Coordinates of C-alpha atoms in Angstrom, one line a residue:
M1 CA 56.6 -26.7 -27.2
W2 CA 53.3 -25.5 -25.8
E3 CA 52.9 -21.1 -24.4
A4 CA 50.3 -20.3 -21.6
L5 CA 48.3 -17.6 -22.5
Q6 CA 45.1 -15.8 -21.7
D7 CA 42.2 -14.8 -23.3
D8 CA 39.7 -11.5 -22.9
E9 CA 38.2 -12.7 -20.2
G10 CA 41.8 -13.6 -18.3
R11 CA 41.0 -17.5 -18.5
T12 CA 44.5 -19.2 -18.8
Y13 CA 44.3 -21.6 -22.0
Y14 CA 47.5 -23.6 -23.7
Y15 CA 48.7 -23.1 -27.4
N16 CA 51.3 -24.9 -29.1
Q17 CA 53.2 -23.2 -31.3
D18 CA 54.5 -26.1 -33.7
T19 CA 51.1 -27.7 -34.3
Q20 CA 48.7 -24.6 -33.9
E21 CA 46.9 -26.7 -31.3
T22 CA 45.0 -25.2 -28.0
S23 CA 43.6 -26.9 -25.0
W24 CA 42.3 -25.6 -22.1
E25 CA 44.3 -27.8 -20.4
L26 CA 47.9 -28.8 -20.4
P27 CA 48.4 -32.5 -21.7
E28 CA 50.2 -34.4 -19.6
G29 CA 53.8 -34.9 -20.4
A30 CA 53.7 -31.9 -22.4
E31 CA 56.5 -29.3 -22.2
L32 CA 55.3 -25.7 -21.5
K33 CA 57.4 -22.6 -22.8
Q34 CA 58.3 -20.5 -19.1
E35 CA 59.0 -17.1 -19.9
D36 CA 61.0 -16.7 -16.9
S37 CA 63.3 -19.5 -17.2
A38 CA 65.3 -21.3 -20.3
E39 CA 64.6 -24.7 -19.1
P40 CA 61.4 -26.0 -20.2
I41 CA 59.0 -27.6 -17.5
R42 CA 56.6 -30.4 -17.5
R43 CA 53.4 -31.4 -15.8
I44 CA 53.1 -34.8 -14.3
G45 CA 49.1 -34.7 -13.0
E46 CA 48.9 -32.1 -10.3
W47 CA 52.3 -31.0 -10.1
S48 CA 54.5 -29.1 -12.3
V49 CA 58.4 -29.3 -12.6
Y50 CA 60.8 -26.1 -12.5
T51 CA 64.4 -25.9 -12.3
T52 CA 66.6 -24.1 -10.3
D53 CA 69.4 -21.5 -11.8
D54 CA 71.8 -24.0 -11.2
G55 CA 69.8 -26.8 -12.8
R56 CA 68.1 -28.6 -10.0
E57 CA 64.7 -29.7 -10.5
Y58 CA 61.9 -29.5 -7.8
Y59 CA 57.9 -30.0 -7.8
Y60 CA 54.9 -27.8 -7.4
N61 CA 51.5 -29.1 -6.4
E62 CA 49.3 -26.3 -8.2
T63 CA 45.9 -27.6 -6.1
T64 CA 47.8 -27.8 -2.7
G65 CA 50.7 -25.3 -3.0
E66 CA 53.3 -28.0 -1.7
T67 CA 56.8 -28.0 -3.2
T68 CA 59.3 -30.6 -3.0
W69 CA 62.7 -31.8 -4.5
D70 CA 61.4 -35.6 -4.9
N71 CA 59.6 -36.8 -7.8
P72 CA 56.4 -37.6 -6.8
E73 CA 56.0 -40.4 -9.5
T74 CA 58.5 -42.4 -7.4
T75 CA 58.4 -41.0 -4.1
P76 CA 55.4 -41.8 -1.7
E77 CA 53.5 -39.2 0.3
N78 CA 55.3 -40.6 3.6
E79 CA 58.3 -41.2 2.3
A80 CA 61.3 -40.2 5.1
E81 CA 63.1 -37.0 4.3
S82 CA 64.9 -37.3 0.2
E83 CA 68.9 -37.7 0.2
L84 CA 68.9 -34.6 -1.9
D85 CA 67.2 -32.6 1.1
A86 CA 69.4 -34.1 3.2
E87 CA 72.0 -32.7 1.3
L88 CA 70.8 -29.5 1.0
K89 CA 70.4 -29.2 5.1
K90 CA 74.1 -30.7 5.3
Q91 CA 75.8 -28.0 3.0
P92 CA 77.3 -25.3 5.0
I93 CA 78.0 -22.8 2.8
E94 CA 73.8 -21.2 3.0
E95 CA 73.4 -22.2 6.7
L96 CA 70.2 -21.3 8.2
P97 CA 70.2 -18.8 10.8
Q98 CA 68.2 -19.6 13.9
V99 CA 65.0 -18.3 13.5
K100 CA 62.2 -18.6 16.2
S101 CA 59.2 -20.2 15.5
E102 CA 56.9 -17.3 15.9
D103 CA 59.6 -15.6 14.0
A104 CA 59.5 -17.7 10.9
E105 CA 56.8 -15.9 9.0
A106 CA 58.1 -12.4 9.7
T107 CA 61.1 -13.8 8.4
F108 CA 59.6 -14.9 5.4
K109 CA 58.0 -11.8 4.4
K110 CA 61.0 -9.8 5.0
L111 CA 62.6 -12.3 2.6
L112 CA 59.7 -11.4 -0.2
S113 CA 59.6 -7.5 0.9
D114 CA 63.6 -7.5 0.6
N115 CA 63.5 -9.1 -3.0
N116 CA 60.7 -6.6 -4.1
I117 CA 58.3 -9.2 -4.7
D118 CA 54.9 -7.9 -5.4
A119 CA 51.7 -8.6 -7.6
T120 CA 53.3 -8.5 -10.7
V121 CA 55.6 -11.7 -9.5
S122 CA 53.8 -15.0 -9.3
F123 CA 54.5 -17.4 -7.0
Q124 CA 56.2 -20.4 -9.1
K125 CA 58.3 -17.0 -10.2
T126 CA 58.7 -16.2 -6.3
M127 CA 59.9 -19.5 -5.7
T128 CA 62.6 -19.8 -8.3
M129 CA 64.0 -16.8 -7.3
L130 CA 63.9 -17.8 -3.4
I131 CA 64.4 -21.1 -2.9
S132 CA 67.8 -20.9 -2.7
K133 CA 67.6 -18.7 -0.1
P134 CA 67.9 -19.9 4.0
E135 CA 65.2 -17.8 4.7
Y136 CA 63.0 -19.1 2.5
W137 CA 62.8 -22.4 4.7
A138 CA 62.0 -20.7 7.7
V139 CA 58.6 -22.0 7.1
S140 CA 59.1 -25.8 6.5
D141 CA 55.2 -26.2 5.1
S142 CA 55.0 -25.6 1.7
L143 CA 51.1 -24.5 1.6
R144 CA 51.6 -22.2 4.2
R145 CA 54.5 -20.6 2.3
K146 CA 52.2 -20.2 0.0
Q147 CA 49.4 -18.8 2.6
I148 CA 52.2 -16.3 3.8
Y149 CA 52.8 -15.3 0.4
D150 CA 49.0 -14.3 -0.3
E151 CA 49.0 -12.2 3.3
Y152 CA 51.8 -10.7 1.9
L153 CA 50.5 -9.3 -1.1
A154 CA 47.3 -8.4 0.4
E155 CA 49.0 -6.1 3.2
L156 CA 50.9 -4.7 0.3
A157 CA 48.2 -3.4 -1.6
E158 CA 46.5 -2.1 1.3
K159 CA 49.4 -0.1 2.4
Q160 CA 49.9 1.0 -1.1
V161 CA 45.9 2.0 -1.1
S162 CA 46.4 3.8 2.0
S163 CA 49.6 5.7 0.9
R164 CA 47.5 6.7 -2.6
S165 CA 44.4 7.7 -0.6
E166 CA 46.6 10.0 1.6
A167 CA 48.5 11.4 -1.3
V168 CA 45.5 12.7 -3.5
A169 CA 43.6 13.9 0.0
N170 CA 46.7 16.1 0.6
F171 CA 46.7 17.3 -3.0
K172 CA 43.2 17.8 -2.7
Q173 CA 43.4 20.1 0.3
N174 CA 46.4 21.8 -1.3
F175 CA 44.8 22.5 -4.3
H176 CA 41.7 23.9 -2.6
D177 CA 44.3 26.3 -1.2
V178 CA 45.3 27.4 -4.5
L179 CA 41.7 27.4 -5.2
D180 CA 40.7 29.5 -2.3
K181 CA 43.2 32.4 -3.5
Y182 CA 42.2 32.5 -6.7
V183 CA 38.8 33.1 -5.5
A184 CA 39.9 35.8 -3.3
S185 CA 41.7 37.5 -6.3
E186 CA 38.6 37.2 -8.0
N187 CA 39.9 35.0 -11.0
L188 CA 37.3 32.2 -10.1
D189 CA 33.8 32.0 -9.2
H190 CA 31.0 29.7 -9.6
N191 CA 30.9 30.0 -13.2
T192 CA 34.5 29.5 -14.2
R193 CA 35.2 26.7 -16.5
W194 CA 38.3 24.4 -16.3
S195 CA 39.8 25.7 -19.3
T196 CA 39.9 29.0 -17.4
I197 CA 41.4 27.9 -14.2
K198 CA 43.7 25.5 -16.2
R199 CA 45.1 28.4 -18.7
Q200 CA 45.7 30.4 -15.2
L201 CA 47.6 27.8 -13.2
E202 CA 49.9 27.0 -16.1
S203 CA 50.7 31.0 -16.5
D204 CA 51.3 30.9 -13.0
D205 CA 53.5 27.9 -13.2
N206 CA 52.1 26.6 -10.7
P207 CA 54.3 23.8 -8.8
L208 CA 51.6 22.0 -7.3
Y209 CA 49.4 21.4 -10.4
K210 CA 52.6 20.9 -12.4
H211 CA 53.7 18.2 -10.2
A212 CA 50.7 16.8 -9.6
V213 CA 50.4 13.3 -8.0
V214 CA 47.0 12.3 -9.3
P215 CA 46.0 12.2 -13.0
E216 CA 44.7 14.9 -14.8
D217 CA 41.1 14.0 -15.0
Q218 CA 41.1 13.6 -11.3
V219 CA 42.2 17.1 -11.0
V220 CA 39.1 18.2 -13.0
G221 CA 37.1 16.0 -11.0
I222 CA 38.3 18.1 -7.6
F223 CA 38.2 21.3 -9.5
Y224 CA 34.2 20.8 -10.3
E225 CA 33.6 19.5 -6.8
Y226 CA 35.0 22.7 -5.7
R227 CA 33.0 25.1 -8.3
D228 CA 29.8 23.1 -7.3
N229 CA 30.4 24.0 -3.7
L230 CA 31.0 27.8 -4.9
K231 CA 27.4 27.8 -7.0
K232 CA 25.4 26.0 -4.1
A233 CA 27.1 28.7 -1.9
H234 CA 25.8 31.5 -4.4
E235 CA 22.6 30.1 -4.6
E236 CA 22.1 30.1 -1.0
Q237 CA 23.4 33.6 -0.4
E238 CA 21.1 34.8 -3.6
Q239 CA 17.9 33.2 -1.8
A240 CA 18.7 34.8 1.6
Q241 CA 19.2 38.2 -0.2
K242 CA 16.1 37.5 -2.2
K243 CA 14.1 36.4 1.2
Q244 CA 15.2 39.4 2.7
A245 CA 14.4 41.9 -0.4
L246 CA 10.9 40.3 -0.5
S247 CA 10.0 40.5 3.2
E248 CA 11.3 44.3 2.5
L249 CA 9.1 45.2 -0.3
E250 CA 5.9 43.3 1.4
T251 CA 6.5 45.9 4.3
Y252 CA 6.8 48.7 1.6
L253 CA 4.0 47.7 0.0
V254 CA 1.9 46.9 2.9
D255 CA 2.9 49.3 5.4
V256 CA 5.0 52.4 4.0
N257 CA 3.4 53.1 0.4
P258 CA 0.3 51.1 0.1
E259 CA -1.2 53.7 -2.1
L260 CA 1.1 51.7 -4.7
T261 CA -1.1 48.9 -4.6
Q262 CA -4.1 51.0 -3.7
T263 CA -3.7 52.7 -7.2
S264 CA -2.6 49.7 -9.6
A265 CA -5.7 47.3 -11.2
D266 CA -3.3 45.1 -11.9
W267 CA 0.1 43.3 -11.7
E268 CA 1.4 45.5 -14.8
Q269 CA 0.6 48.3 -13.4
L270 CA 2.1 47.9 -10.2
W271 CA 5.1 47.0 -11.9
Q272 CA 5.5 50.4 -13.6
A273 CA 4.3 52.2 -10.6
L274 CA 7.6 50.6 -9.0
Q275 CA 10.0 51.3 -11.8
N276 CA 8.9 55.0 -11.5
D277 CA 9.2 54.7 -7.8
P278 CA 12.0 56.6 -6.6
R279 CA 12.1 54.9 -3.0
Y280 CA 12.0 51.3 -4.9
Q281 CA 14.8 52.4 -7.3
A282 CA 16.9 53.6 -4.2
N283 CA 16.7 50.7 -2.4
R284 CA 20.0 48.2 -3.8
H285 CA 18.5 45.6 -1.7
F286 CA 15.7 45.2 -4.7
D287 CA 18.5 45.1 -7.2
V288 CA 18.6 41.4 -6.4
L289 CA 14.7 40.7 -7.5
A290 CA 13.8 39.6 -11.1
P291 CA 10.1 40.5 -12.4
A292 CA 9.1 37.3 -12.0
D293 CA 10.1 37.2 -7.8
V294 CA 8.1 40.5 -7.5
L295 CA 5.1 38.9 -9.3
E296 CA 5.1 36.0 -7.2
L297 CA 5.2 37.9 -4.0
Y298 CA 2.3 40.2 -5.3
S299 CA 0.1 37.1 -6.1
T300 CA 1.3 35.2 -3.2
K301 CA 1.0 38.3 -0.3
I302 CA 0.2 41.8 -1.7
L303 CA -2.9 40.5 -4.0
P304 CA -4.6 38.7 -1.3
V305 CA -4.4 41.5 1.3
I306 CA -6.3 43.4 -1.1
V307 CA -8.7 40.7 -1.8
S308 CA -9.3 40.2 1.8
N309 CA -9.8 44.2 2.4
L310 CA -11.9 44.5 -0.3
Q311 CA -13.7 41.2 1.1
K312 CA -14.0 43.3 4.8
K313 CA -15.4 46.4 3.2
V314 CA -17.8 44.2 0.8
D315 CA -19.1 42.5 4.1
A316 CA -19.6 45.4 6.1
Q317 CA -21.4 47.0 3.0
R318 CA -23.5 43.9 2.7
K319 CA -24.4 44.1 6.7
V320 CA -25.5 47.6 6.1
N321 CA -27.4 46.9 3.4
Q322 CA -29.2 43.9 4.8
R323 CA -29.9 46.5 8.2
R324 CA -31.5 48.8 5.8
D325 CA -33.3 46.4 3.8
R326 CA -34.8 45.1 6.9
K327 CA -36.0 48.9 7.9
A328 CA -37.6 49.2 4.4
R329 CA -39.7 46.0 4.8
D330 CA -40.6 46.5 8.2
A331 CA -41.9 50.1 6.9
V332 CA -43.9 48.7 4.1
K333 CA -45.0 46.0 6.9
Q334 CA -46.3 48.4 9.1
V335 CA -48.3 50.3 5.5
L336 CA -49.7 47.1 4.8
A337 CA -51.0 46.7 8.3
G338 CA -52.9 49.4 8.2
L339 CA -54.7 48.3 5.1
D340 CA -58.0 46.2 5.3
I341 CA -56.4 42.9 3.6
K342 CA -58.8 39.9 4.2
A343 CA -58.2 36.4 3.3
T344 CA -59.5 36.7 0.1
S345 CA -58.0 40.4 -1.2
K346 CA -56.3 40.9 -4.4
F347 CA -53.4 43.1 -4.7
S348 CA -54.6 45.1 -7.6
E349 CA -57.2 46.2 -4.9
V350 CA -54.5 47.8 -2.5
W351 CA -52.2 48.9 -5.1
P352 CA -53.7 52.2 -5.7
K353 CA -53.5 52.8 -2.1
L354 CA -49.4 51.8 -1.9
A355 CA -48.4 53.1 -5.2
N356 CA -47.0 56.8 -3.6
D357 CA -46.3 55.9 -0.7
P358 CA -42.5 56.2 0.3
A359 CA -41.9 53.1 2.3
V360 CA -43.1 51.4 -1.0
R361 CA -40.6 53.5 -3.5
D362 CA -38.0 53.0 -0.8
L363 CA -38.4 49.0 -1.2
A364 CA -38.0 49.3 -4.5
G365 CA -35.0 47.3 -5.8
R366 CA -33.6 46.1 -2.4
N367 CA -33.0 42.3 -1.7
G368 CA -35.4 40.2 0.1
S369 CA -39.2 40.2 -0.1
S370 CA -41.0 43.0 -2.6
V371 CA -44.2 44.4 -1.7
P372 CA -46.5 42.1 -3.7
E373 CA -44.7 39.1 -1.8
L374 CA -45.1 40.9 1.7
F375 CA -49.0 41.9 0.7
W376 CA -49.3 37.8 -0.3
D377 CA -47.6 37.2 2.8
I378 CA -50.5 38.7 5.0
V379 CA -52.8 37.2 3.0
D380 CA -51.5 33.9 3.3
E381 CA -51.5 34.3 7.1
K382 CA -55.0 35.5 7.2
A383 CA -56.6 32.7 4.8
Q384 CA -54.5 30.1 7.6
T385 CA -56.4 31.6 10.1
L386 CA -60.0 32.2 8.4
R387 CA -59.4 28.2 7.1
V388 CA -58.7 27.1 11.2
A389 CA -61.9 29.1 12.2
V390 CA -64.0 27.4 9.6
D391 CA -63.0 23.9 10.6
M392 CA -63.6 24.6 14.2
V393 CA -66.9 26.6 13.5
S394 CA -68.3 24.0 11.5
E395 CA -67.2 21.2 14.4
V396 CA -69.5 23.3 17.0
L397 CA -72.2 23.7 14.7
A398 CA -72.4 20.2 14.3
T399 CA -72.5 19.7 17.6
Q400 CA -75.8 22.2 18.0
G401 CA -77.6 21.0 15.2
H402 CA -76.8 23.1 12.7
G403 CA -74.5 20.9 10.8
Y404 CA -73.8 22.2 7.2
L405 CA -75.3 25.3 8.4
K406 CA -79.0 24.2 8.9
G407 CA -81.7 26.7 10.4
L408 CA -78.8 29.3 9.4
S409 CA -79.8 31.7 6.8
S410 CA -77.3 34.6 7.6
A411 CA -73.7 35.5 9.5
D412 CA -76.2 37.3 11.6
D413 CA -77.8 33.9 12.4
L414 CA -74.2 32.7 12.5
E415 CA -72.9 35.1 15.3
K416 CA -75.9 34.5 17.4
A417 CA -75.2 30.7 17.1
L418 CA -71.8 30.9 17.9
K419 CA -72.1 33.8 20.9
S420 CA -74.4 31.8 22.5
S421 CA -72.0 28.1 22.3
D422 CA -70.3 27.2 25.9
D423 CA -67.4 26.8 23.8
T424 CA -65.2 29.9 24.1
R425 CA -63.0 29.3 20.9
V426 CA -66.0 30.3 19.1
S427 CA -68.1 32.3 21.6
Q428 CA -65.2 34.8 21.8
L429 CA -64.0 34.4 18.0
D430 CA -62.5 37.8 16.5
I431 CA -63.4 37.5 12.8
E432 CA -65.7 39.0 10.6
M433 CA -68.7 37.1 10.3
A434 CA -69.8 38.1 6.8
L435 CA -66.7 36.5 5.6
L436 CA -66.3 33.1 7.8
W437 CA -70.3 33.2 6.6
E438 CA -69.4 33.6 2.8
Q439 CA -66.5 30.6 3.5
L440 CA -68.8 28.2 5.6
V441 CA -71.4 28.5 2.8
A442 CA -69.0 28.0 0.2
K443 CA -67.4 25.0 2.1
R444 CA -71.0 23.3 2.7
D445 CA -71.9 24.2 -1.1
S446 CA -68.9 22.0 -2.4
V447 CA -69.4 19.1 0.1
Y448 CA -73.2 19.2 -1.1
A449 CA -71.8 19.5 -4.7
Q450 CA -69.6 16.2 -4.2
E451 CA -72.4 14.3 -2.6
E452 CA -74.9 15.2 -5.2
T453 CA -72.4 14.0 -7.7
K454 CA -72.0 10.5 -5.9
L455 CA -75.7 10.3 -6.0
A456 CA -76.2 10.5 -9.5
T457 CA -73.3 8.4 -10.6
S458 CA -74.7 5.5 -8.2
M459 CA -78.1 5.7 -9.6
A460 CA -76.6 5.9 -12.8
K461 CA -74.3 2.7 -12.7
E462 CA -77.5 0.7 -10.6
G463 CA -80.2 1.8 -13.5
K464 CA -82.6 3.5 -11.1
A465 CA -85.3 6.2 -12.5
L466 CA -85.8 9.3 -11.2
D467 CA -89.1 10.8 -10.2
D468 CA -89.8 14.2 -8.6
N469 CA -90.0 13.2 -5.4
D470 CA -87.3 10.4 -5.1
P471 CA -86.4 10.0 -1.7
L472 CA -82.7 9.4 -2.2
V473 CA -82.6 13.1 -3.8
K474 CA -84.8 13.7 -0.4
E475 CA -83.2 12.7 1.8
L476 CA -79.8 14.3 0.6
V477 CA -81.1 17.8 0.3
E478 CA -82.7 17.5 3.8
K479 CA -79.1 16.5 5.1
F480 CA -77.7 19.8 3.6
F481 CA -80.7 22.8 3.5
G482 CA -83.4 20.8 5.5
N483 CA -87.2 21.1 4.3
D484 CA -86.3 23.6 1.3
S485 CA -88.7 22.7 -1.7
E486 CA -86.7 25.0 -3.6
R487 CA -83.4 23.3 -3.7
F488 CA -85.2 20.2 -3.7
K489 CA -86.7 20.8 -7.4
Q490 CA -83.1 22.0 -8.3
A491 CA -81.4 19.1 -7.5
I492 CA -84.2 16.9 -9.0
Q493 CA -83.2 18.8 -12.2
R494 CA -79.4 18.7 -11.8
I495 CA -79.5 14.9 -11.3
G496 CA -82.0 14.1 -14.0
A497 CA -80.2 16.1 -16.5
S498 CA -77.1 13.9 -15.7
L499 CA -79.0 10.3 -15.7
A500 CA -80.3 11.9 -19.3
K501 CA -76.7 12.5 -20.1
R502 CA -75.3 9.3 -19.0
K503 CA -78.0 7.3 -20.8
R504 CA -77.7 7.0 -24.6
P505 CA -80.1 4.6 -26.9
A506 CA -79.5 1.3 -28.3
E507 CA -79.4 2.6 -32.1
D508 CA -76.5 5.8 -31.3
D509 CA -74.4 2.8 -29.8
D510 CA -74.6 0.9 -33.0
K511 CA -74.3 4.2 -34.9
K512 CA -70.8 4.2 -32.9
K513 CA -69.8 1.0 -33.7
K514 CA -70.2 1.4 -37.2
R515 CA -68.3 4.9 -37.0
V516 CA -65.6 2.9 -35.0
V517 CA -65.2 0.3 -38.0
L518 CA -65.1 2.6 -41.3
N519 CA -62.5 4.8 -39.6
Y520 CA -60.7 1.9 -38.7

């Protein structure tokens, strides 16, 4: 005898109690123990054999859902109505009521409902129970009967779910009403635990909880959902109160009593001042504020205002200082302008005249240029003017035949030469002639020294001999100084000394090479 069982995954397999054999498929021709029937059934291909309560055998195709009285092994698919079916229809005892075709399916569903068929009753068992009922045959097609059976179970499940959801929703609403009353009586707040409220419900012998239509764990879930909403509302209210309190405190510290922040060097001093301030302590709105809340207000609102105000004062004072510094520098500039400062002047020369001047003492320690820097500004400006004048005068003198000051021997000669020039730039030049002459002489001597060095270098390279009347030296001296025998004699001496220094005897070179070898 084979028995149908299910594994942990819900799959059906077959077990032979006599041989202890298992199989996923019921062997063909094997007898299967049927839980709801005293008679065993057989399996013929895709067909299962069942017996009615009165012992009749009928056949059910598990693949197509077809049911028939005819043995599929002996009756072709297209065989005419069997004698058993014909005999059944002729029986007058259970005559099928007249049912319209459009009402046939509804009649079959009503048959299922009247017999309390649900998902716990398999289709095979349903056939066993109802096949003898006339209404069962209102739907003649066996496959359609199976489809209607499945539709009926789906509709039944949907109704049960809808009814269940409605019951839960009603309970949730009524339970909320009970919890609202506990909130009003202060027996429930955002911190209350389920164990506490459960004792209260049991103490009140609350009928809603006592006869709850939902399981305990679902009641607990509804409670904590309700309490979470209480907590959220409490937090929102607390935040709103804090926001209002912080706004009032900011106004108090900035506009009403700014002395508290002005006399407090830091946050700790301000907090201590607030603890001793009667107006702060008297305001009940401030009770919701923790030290951290006040600290955040101080760091984000109060302190930036303090810093901003201080920065404004610093900026204002800086501008005042800048104006004072500028006036002090201008005063020193006026003092320096009254001194005879030249392009070649030194600060040590003018300092004795500046040391005790009030304007100079007032500038000490201020931002900006110092007295020496202002002095050197004047010197640099005059030096620049002098350099421009030297270049310009040199150019004009060259056009007059006085290049390199030839024909000129003093500052007076220079002044006469410039005033006689048609170039108004030099004829009306406002500059100290002695200083200009000094710079022109220095420039000429510098250029001449460079040319003399070049000549000596060239003669040494070419190995030219130097005599007392060397024409190259004479030509160079006349270019810069004219027919000046004294300067020519000095040039011969300098160039000769330079050539003698550059020329080394051969024996000196041999000694040098030996020293190099020994040193190596």
